[in-house]
Tab-separated table of C-alpha atoms in Angstrom:
chain	number	residue	atom	x	y	z
A	1	UNK	CA	-69.875	-31.512	36.868
A	2	UNK	CA	-68.654	-34.442	34.712
A	3	UNK	CA	-67.691	-37.755	36.302
A	4	UNK	CA	-64.007	-37.153	35.496
A	5	UNK	CA	-63.977	-33.733	37.131
A	6	UNK	CA	-65.922	-35.018	40.119
A	7	UNK	CA	-63.398	-37.812	40.621
A	8	UNK	CA	-60.474	-35.408	40.236
A	9	UNK	CA	-62.088	-33.069	42.778
A	10	UNK	CA	-62.417	-35.906	45.301
A	11	UNK	CA	-58.768	-36.934	44.875
A	12	UNK	CA	-57.637	-33.328	45.184
A	13	UNK	CA	-59.732	-32.964	48.352
A	14	UNK	CA	-58.040	-36.055	49.792
A	15	UNK	CA	-54.623	-34.527	49.057
A	16	UNK	CA	-55.672	-31.256	50.728
A	17	UNK	CA	-56.989	-33.084	53.798
A	18	UNK	CA	-53.819	-35.149	54.106
A	19	UNK	CA	-51.670	-32.065	53.611
A	20	UNK	CA	-53.518	-30.267	56.400
A	21	UNK	CA	-53.154	-33.217	58.777
A	22	UNK	CA	-49.611	-32.229	59.762
A	23	UNK	CA	-50.655	-28.867	61.171
A	24	UNK	CA	-53.661	-30.481	62.902
A	25	UNK	CA	-51.412	-33.099	64.509
A	26	UNK	CA	-48.940	-30.402	65.528
A	27	UNK	CA	-51.728	-28.347	67.127
A	28	UNK	CA	-53.166	-31.362	68.959
A	29	UNK	CA	-49.787	-32.473	70.323
A	30	UNK	CA	-49.168	-28.965	71.647
A	31	UNK	CA	-52.164	-29.486	73.962
A	32	UNK	CA	-51.969	-33.229	74.700
A	33	UNK	CA	-49.254	-35.901	74.955
A	34	UNK	CA	-48.558	-37.637	71.639
A	35	UNK	CA	-49.775	-41.051	72.848
A	36	UNK	CA	-53.087	-39.582	73.998
A	37	UNK	CA	-53.553	-37.892	70.624
A	38	UNK	CA	-52.929	-41.193	68.873
A	39	UNK	CA	-55.308	-43.102	71.144
A	40	UNK	CA	-58.090	-40.568	70.573
A	41	UNK	CA	-57.497	-40.549	66.832
A	42	UNK	CA	-57.597	-44.337	66.589
A	43	UNK	CA	-60.561	-44.743	68.941
A	44	UNK	CA	-62.688	-42.197	67.073
A	45	UNK	CA	-61.711	-43.757	63.727
A	46	UNK	CA	-62.563	-47.249	64.989
A	47	UNK	CA	-65.978	-46.142	66.240
A	48	UNK	CA	-66.789	-44.542	62.895
A	49	UNK	CA	-65.623	-47.566	60.879
A	50	UNK	CA	-67.400	-50.031	63.161
A	51	UNK	CA	-70.600	-48.063	62.824
A	52	UNK	CA	-70.469	-48.230	59.028
A	53	UNK	CA	-69.573	-51.941	58.970
A	54	UNK	CA	-72.225	-53.023	61.484
A	55	UNK	CA	-74.995	-50.912	59.963
A	56	UNK	CA	-74.321	-51.983	56.378
A	57	UNK	CA	-77.134	-54.417	55.529
A	58	UNK	CA	-76.292	-57.846	54.155
A	59	UNK	CA	-72.523	-57.416	54.404
A	60	UNK	CA	-70.278	-60.118	55.805
A	61	UNK	CA	-68.440	-58.813	58.813
A	62	UNK	CA	-64.808	-59.946	58.362
A	63	UNK	CA	-63.101	-62.716	56.459
A	64	UNK	CA	-60.077	-64.659	57.672
A	65	UNK	CA	-57.862	-62.920	55.088
A	66	UNK	CA	-59.023	-59.492	56.300
A	67	UNK	CA	-58.155	-60.361	59.896
A	68	UNK	CA	-54.821	-61.934	58.978
A	69	UNK	CA	-53.807	-58.867	56.992
A	70	UNK	CA	-55.396	-56.274	59.276
A	71	UNK	CA	-53.569	-57.203	62.485
A	72	UNK	CA	-49.959	-56.882	61.217
A	73	UNK	CA	-50.886	-53.868	59.100
A	74	UNK	CA	-52.455	-52.262	62.162
A	75	UNK	CA	-49.164	-52.701	64.012
A	76	UNK	CA	-47.051	-51.242	61.206
A	77	UNK	CA	-49.519	-48.408	60.702
A	78	UNK	CA	-49.300	-47.634	64.426
A	79	UNK	CA	-45.497	-47.561	64.132
A	80	UNK	CA	-45.765	-45.086	61.250
A	81	UNK	CA	-48.082	-42.760	63.139
A	82	UNK	CA	-46.179	-42.770	66.430
A	83	UNK	CA	-42.892	-41.777	64.755
A	84	UNK	CA	-44.685	-39.364	62.412
A	85	UNK	CA	-46.649	-37.658	65.192
A	86	UNK	CA	-43.600	-37.253	67.429
A	87	UNK	CA	-41.772	-35.887	64.392
A	88	UNK	CA	-44.386	-33.287	63.466
A	89	UNK	CA	-44.411	-32.158	67.101
A	90	UNK	CA	-40.735	-31.184	66.740
A	91	UNK	CA	-40.589	-29.654	63.258
A	92	UNK	CA	-42.716	-27.496	61.000
A	93	UNK	CA	-45.848	-28.814	59.308
A	94	UNK	CA	-44.324	-27.830	55.946
A	95	UNK	CA	-41.141	-29.824	56.557
A	96	UNK	CA	-43.144	-32.785	57.828
A	97	UNK	CA	-45.265	-32.931	54.691
A	98	UNK	CA	-42.269	-32.580	52.386
A	99	UNK	CA	-39.989	-35.106	54.085
A	100	UNK	CA	-42.711	-37.756	54.379
A	101	UNK	CA	-43.163	-37.560	50.598
A	102	UNK	CA	-39.877	-39.485	50.393
A	103	UNK	CA	-42.155	-42.513	50.769
A	104	UNK	CA	-42.855	-42.220	47.030
A	105	UNK	CA	-39.248	-43.077	46.106
A	106	UNK	CA	-38.446	-45.307	49.100
A	107	UNK	CA	-41.375	-47.676	48.494
A	108	UNK	CA	-40.127	-49.037	45.122
A	109	UNK	CA	-36.632	-49.470	46.590
A	110	UNK	CA	-37.949	-51.562	49.492
A	111	UNK	CA	-40.355	-53.414	47.238
A	112	UNK	CA	-37.465	-54.497	44.986
A	113	UNK	CA	-35.314	-55.647	47.939
A	114	UNK	CA	-34.404	-59.315	47.580
A	115	UNK	CA	-35.721	-59.476	44.016
A	116	UNK	CA	-33.764	-59.793	40.801
A	117	UNK	CA	-33.360	-56.728	38.641
A	118	UNK	CA	-32.804	-53.202	39.827
A	119	UNK	CA	-34.385	-49.862	39.100
A	120	UNK	CA	-33.203	-47.672	36.177
A	121	UNK	CA	-30.338	-45.269	36.786
A	122	UNK	CA	-32.752	-42.330	36.439
A	123	UNK	CA	-34.646	-43.539	39.499
A	124	UNK	CA	-31.508	-43.437	41.643
A	125	UNK	CA	-30.749	-39.967	40.283
A	126	UNK	CA	-34.232	-38.861	41.396
A	127	UNK	CA	-33.579	-40.410	44.812
A	128	UNK	CA	-30.341	-38.436	45.033
A	129	UNK	CA	-32.258	-35.219	44.342
A	130	UNK	CA	-34.611	-36.107	47.212
A	131	UNK	CA	-31.704	-36.776	49.581
A	132	UNK	CA	-30.237	-33.363	48.738
A	133	UNK	CA	-33.683	-31.846	49.333
A	134	UNK	CA	-33.874	-33.409	52.802
A	135	UNK	CA	-30.472	-31.945	53.675
A	136	UNK	CA	-31.654	-28.480	52.649
A	137	UNK	CA	-34.954	-28.825	54.523
A	138	UNK	CA	-33.088	-29.843	57.668
A	139	UNK	CA	-30.704	-26.905	57.359
A	140	UNK	CA	-33.332	-24.239	58.091
A	141	UNK	CA	-31.542	-20.891	58.206
A	142	UNK	CA	-28.144	-22.480	57.706
A	143	UNK	CA	-26.321	-25.775	57.893
A	144	UNK	CA	-26.316	-27.208	61.416
A	145	UNK	CA	-27.013	-30.438	63.289
A	146	UNK	CA	-30.243	-32.028	62.021
A	147	UNK	CA	-33.339	-31.252	64.078
A	148	UNK	CA	-34.962	-34.107	65.982
A	149	UNK	CA	-38.314	-33.639	64.267
A	150	UNK	CA	-36.809	-33.794	60.771
A	151	UNK	CA	-34.904	-36.980	61.637
A	152	UNK	CA	-38.095	-38.540	63.017
A	153	UNK	CA	-39.994	-37.630	59.847
A	154	UNK	CA	-37.198	-39.229	57.824
A	155	UNK	CA	-37.597	-42.381	59.908
A	156	UNK	CA	-41.374	-42.211	59.465
A	157	UNK	CA	-40.943	-42.084	55.678
A	158	UNK	CA	-38.850	-45.281	55.796
A	159	UNK	CA	-41.371	-47.061	58.051
A	160	UNK	CA	-44.316	-45.874	55.956
A	161	UNK	CA	-42.642	-47.185	52.800
A	162	UNK	CA	-42.238	-50.548	54.495
A	163	UNK	CA	-45.892	-50.431	55.535
A	164	UNK	CA	-47.013	-49.753	51.956
A	165	UNK	CA	-44.907	-52.663	50.664
A	166	UNK	CA	-46.450	-54.918	53.330
A	167	UNK	CA	-49.945	-53.779	52.318
A	168	UNK	CA	-49.281	-54.964	48.788
A	169	UNK	CA	-47.805	-58.297	49.817
A	170	UNK	CA	-50.625	-59.116	52.264
A	171	UNK	CA	-53.542	-58.030	50.085
A	172	UNK	CA	-52.658	-58.736	46.441
A	173	UNK	CA	-54.644	-61.684	45.109
A	174	UNK	CA	-56.970	-61.785	48.102
A	175	UNK	CA	-60.595	-60.642	48.355
A	176	UNK	CA	-60.027	-57.966	50.988
A	177	UNK	CA	-62.482	-55.097	51.367
A	178	UNK	CA	-60.923	-51.706	52.191
A	179	UNK	CA	-63.493	-50.733	54.849
A	180	UNK	CA	-63.169	-54.004	56.749
A	181	UNK	CA	-59.369	-53.886	56.542
A	182	UNK	CA	-59.291	-50.288	57.764
A	183	UNK	CA	-61.622	-51.166	60.654
A	184	UNK	CA	-59.306	-53.952	61.834
A	185	UNK	CA	-56.320	-51.606	61.625
A	186	UNK	CA	-58.045	-48.899	63.669
A	187	UNK	CA	-59.083	-51.438	66.314
A	188	UNK	CA	-55.510	-52.722	66.561
A	189	UNK	CA	-54.247	-49.138	66.893
A	190	UNK	CA	-56.815	-48.373	69.611
A	191	UNK	CA	-55.630	-51.370	71.646
A	192	UNK	CA	-51.987	-50.499	70.951
A	193	UNK	CA	-52.340	-46.983	72.405
A	194	UNK	CA	-54.816	-47.891	75.163
A	195	UNK	CA	-52.064	-47.766	77.860
A	196	UNK	CA	-51.904	-43.989	77.238
A	197	UNK	CA	-55.063	-43.730	79.381
A	198	UNK	CA	-53.263	-45.133	82.430
A	199	UNK	CA	-52.662	-42.799	85.338
A	200	UNK	CA	-53.763	-39.265	84.495
A	201	UNK	CA	-54.311	-39.981	80.803
A	202	UNK	CA	-58.101	-40.218	80.855
A	203	UNK	CA	-58.623	-37.081	83.032
A	204	UNK	CA	-56.182	-35.172	80.808
A	205	UNK	CA	-58.095	-36.190	77.698
A	206	UNK	CA	-61.417	-35.329	79.324
A	207	UNK	CA	-60.155	-31.837	80.221
A	208	UNK	CA	-59.086	-31.052	76.641
A	209	UNK	CA	-60.775	-27.931	75.295
A	210	UNK	CA	-63.118	-27.741	72.323
A	211	UNK	CA	-60.365	-26.597	69.945
A	212	UNK	CA	-58.238	-29.657	70.747
A	213	UNK	CA	-61.198	-32.019	70.329
A	214	UNK	CA	-61.935	-30.386	66.992
A	215	UNK	CA	-58.417	-31.262	65.829
A	216	UNK	CA	-58.776	-34.845	67.126
A	217	UNK	CA	-62.114	-35.339	65.371
A	218	UNK	CA	-60.694	-33.843	62.179
A	219	UNK	CA	-57.678	-36.177	62.282
A	220	UNK	CA	-59.859	-39.231	62.911
A	221	UNK	CA	-62.902	-38.692	60.726
A	222	UNK	CA	-61.481	-36.636	57.876
A	223	UNK	CA	-57.743	-37.411	57.655
A	224	UNK	CA	-58.222	-41.129	58.318
A	225	UNK	CA	-61.719	-42.506	57.633
A	226	UNK	CA	-62.988	-40.076	54.992
A	227	UNK	CA	-59.672	-39.699	53.156
A	228	UNK	CA	-59.060	-43.418	52.785
A	229	UNK	CA	-62.611	-44.301	51.741
A	230	UNK	CA	-62.748	-41.348	49.329
A	231	UNK	CA	-59.398	-42.384	47.843
A	232	UNK	CA	-60.643	-45.947	47.358
A	233	UNK	CA	-63.832	-44.702	45.678
A	234	UNK	CA	-61.963	-42.327	43.392
A	235	UNK	CA	-59.149	-44.590	42.192
A	236	UNK	CA	-61.737	-47.099	40.959
A	237	UNK	CA	-63.076	-44.408	38.616
A	238	UNK	CA	-59.881	-43.008	37.122
A	239	UNK	CA	-56.429	-44.094	35.989
A	240	UNK	CA	-53.679	-44.955	38.461
A	241	UNK	CA	-51.404	-42.335	36.882
A	242	UNK	CA	-53.983	-39.567	37.219
A	243	UNK	CA	-54.741	-40.547	40.810
A	244	UNK	CA	-51.038	-40.620	41.710
A	245	UNK	CA	-50.513	-37.174	40.202
A	246	UNK	CA	-53.379	-35.611	42.183
A	247	UNK	CA	-52.591	-37.386	45.462
A	248	UNK	CA	-48.948	-36.446	44.989
A	249	UNK	CA	-49.848	-32.787	45.571
A	250	UNK	CA	-50.123	-33.566	49.314
A	251	UNK	CA	-46.771	-31.935	50.245
A	252	UNK	CA	-47.771	-28.770	48.358
A	253	UNK	CA	-50.866	-28.480	50.555
A	254	UNK	CA	-48.811	-29.216	53.688
A	255	UNK	CA	-46.597	-26.241	52.846
A	256	UNK	CA	-49.568	-24.013	51.940
A	257	UNK	CA	-51.470	-24.836	55.142
A	258	UNK	CA	-48.355	-24.450	57.295
A	259	UNK	CA	-47.666	-20.990	55.866
A	260	UNK	CA	-51.265	-19.730	55.639
A	261	UNK	CA	-52.634	-21.087	58.924
A	262	UNK	CA	-49.587	-22.050	60.969
A	263	UNK	CA	-47.584	-18.854	60.537
A	264	UNK	CA	-44.603	-20.774	59.141
A	265	UNK	CA	-42.223	-19.409	56.535
A	266	UNK	CA	-39.675	-20.824	54.110
A	267	UNK	CA	-36.103	-19.558	54.036
A	268	UNK	CA	-34.154	-19.534	50.791
A	269	UNK	CA	-32.558	-22.892	51.635
A	270	UNK	CA	-35.783	-24.593	52.705
A	271	UNK	CA	-37.578	-23.133	49.688
A	272	UNK	CA	-34.936	-24.671	47.426
A	273	UNK	CA	-35.260	-27.939	49.357
A	274	UNK	CA	-39.023	-27.925	48.876
A	275	UNK	CA	-38.645	-27.402	45.125
A	276	UNK	CA	-36.064	-30.192	44.863
A	277	UNK	CA	-38.198	-32.568	46.946
A	278	UNK	CA	-41.219	-32.080	44.703
A	279	UNK	CA	-39.058	-32.445	41.591
A	280	UNK	CA	-37.340	-35.589	42.865
A	281	UNK	CA	-40.477	-37.351	44.051
A	282	UNK	CA	-42.439	-36.626	40.865
A	283	UNK	CA	-39.477	-37.662	38.720
A	284	UNK	CA	-38.931	-40.862	40.695
A	285	UNK	CA	-42.635	-41.691	40.592
A	286	UNK	CA	-42.728	-41.265	36.801
A	287	UNK	CA	-39.617	-43.425	36.303
A	288	UNK	CA	-40.929	-46.176	38.581
A	289	UNK	CA	-44.333	-46.208	36.905
A	290	UNK	CA	-42.757	-46.480	33.447
A	291	UNK	CA	-40.414	-49.235	34.661
A	292	UNK	CA	-43.307	-51.181	36.241
A	293	UNK	CA	-45.550	-50.981	33.150
A	294	UNK	CA	-44.408	-53.402	30.410
A	295	UNK	CA	-44.409	-52.044	26.851
A	296	UNK	CA	-47.410	-53.038	24.734
A	297	UNK	CA	-46.860	-55.026	21.534
A	298	UNK	CA	-47.313	-52.979	18.348
A	299	UNK	CA	-50.688	-54.569	17.502
A	300	UNK	CA	-52.153	-54.322	21.012
A	301	UNK	CA	-55.237	-52.117	21.535
A	302	UNK	CA	-54.738	-48.881	23.425
A	303	UNK	CA	-55.407	-49.194	27.188
A	304	UNK	CA	-58.331	-47.272	28.735
A	305	UNK	CA	-57.397	-43.870	30.096
A	306	UNK	CA	-59.996	-43.231	32.780
A	307	UNK	CA	-61.237	-46.647	33.859
A	308	UNK	CA	-58.093	-48.285	35.209
A	309	UNK	CA	-59.090	-49.749	38.581
A	310	UNK	CA	-55.509	-50.174	39.735
A	311	UNK	CA	-54.758	-48.406	42.967
A	312	UNK	CA	-51.571	-46.314	43.094
A	313	UNK	CA	-49.012	-47.164	45.722
A	314	UNK	CA	-50.089	-44.552	48.187
A	315	UNK	CA	-50.140	-44.910	51.972
A	316	UNK	CA	-53.406	-46.046	53.534
A	317	UNK	CA	-53.298	-43.273	56.099
A	318	UNK	CA	-51.354	-40.184	56.956
A	319	UNK	CA	-50.154	-38.395	59.936
């Protein structure tokens, strides 16, 4: 397998893993309280990250910049996951994956807040398509009051967009290593959800069956630790545009996993909403990327196509 295909395969695997995380979270929260699920996910992730950091020979542990960025980002990441996990517990995995993809168009809007110059009109048109898609996804079998889970996922998309913007503002121009930053975030999240063990929390977690623990381990080690480190490895070996395109298939996999493994189904309205959501997010992403990239002068050499180390604006973790 060529290096390009190997890198594409890794990015596609990350998208599949993230897409499957919604059904895994839904299954885990059916057996355990949401806060216990989040504590277990963070604690297992922190143990795995700590093990890698401490066993890596010759590596500096943490820098001041990594700690200063990791603590607030750990708090915002925890906010994303608590709203997201409560949301997926009250809606379908397919809807969760589709609605959270609104992050792609919300992030540039929040990033431009307070700055001069707006986005092109086409970007706002793409955002309008996404808003219509959310309305259709929330309608289910017909128009009615929005479901709690869909509203929570909408809130999670807004918070996640804010988290992604904060990631950029706290890390750009600083020598921050992804593994060390992720470790700090998982430690902050573990402490944040530690009160979930109070009372009957620890006995409840200890009594969880093997199937539930399998979901918790999958969420921690694959959907968090593996996915983020694999994404970081892959985006350093391909172009930002190519990486964004492959990682942007996450909602497609959320729908596929929800239907194939979760027994979910799409009505005509939700199917139309899914199609509009994918169209709107891809359109908005393309417009934003073109707007962000300045035109090259006529005599400038062509940029490299597969060695752009820039990292696309994708969330550091998923549900």
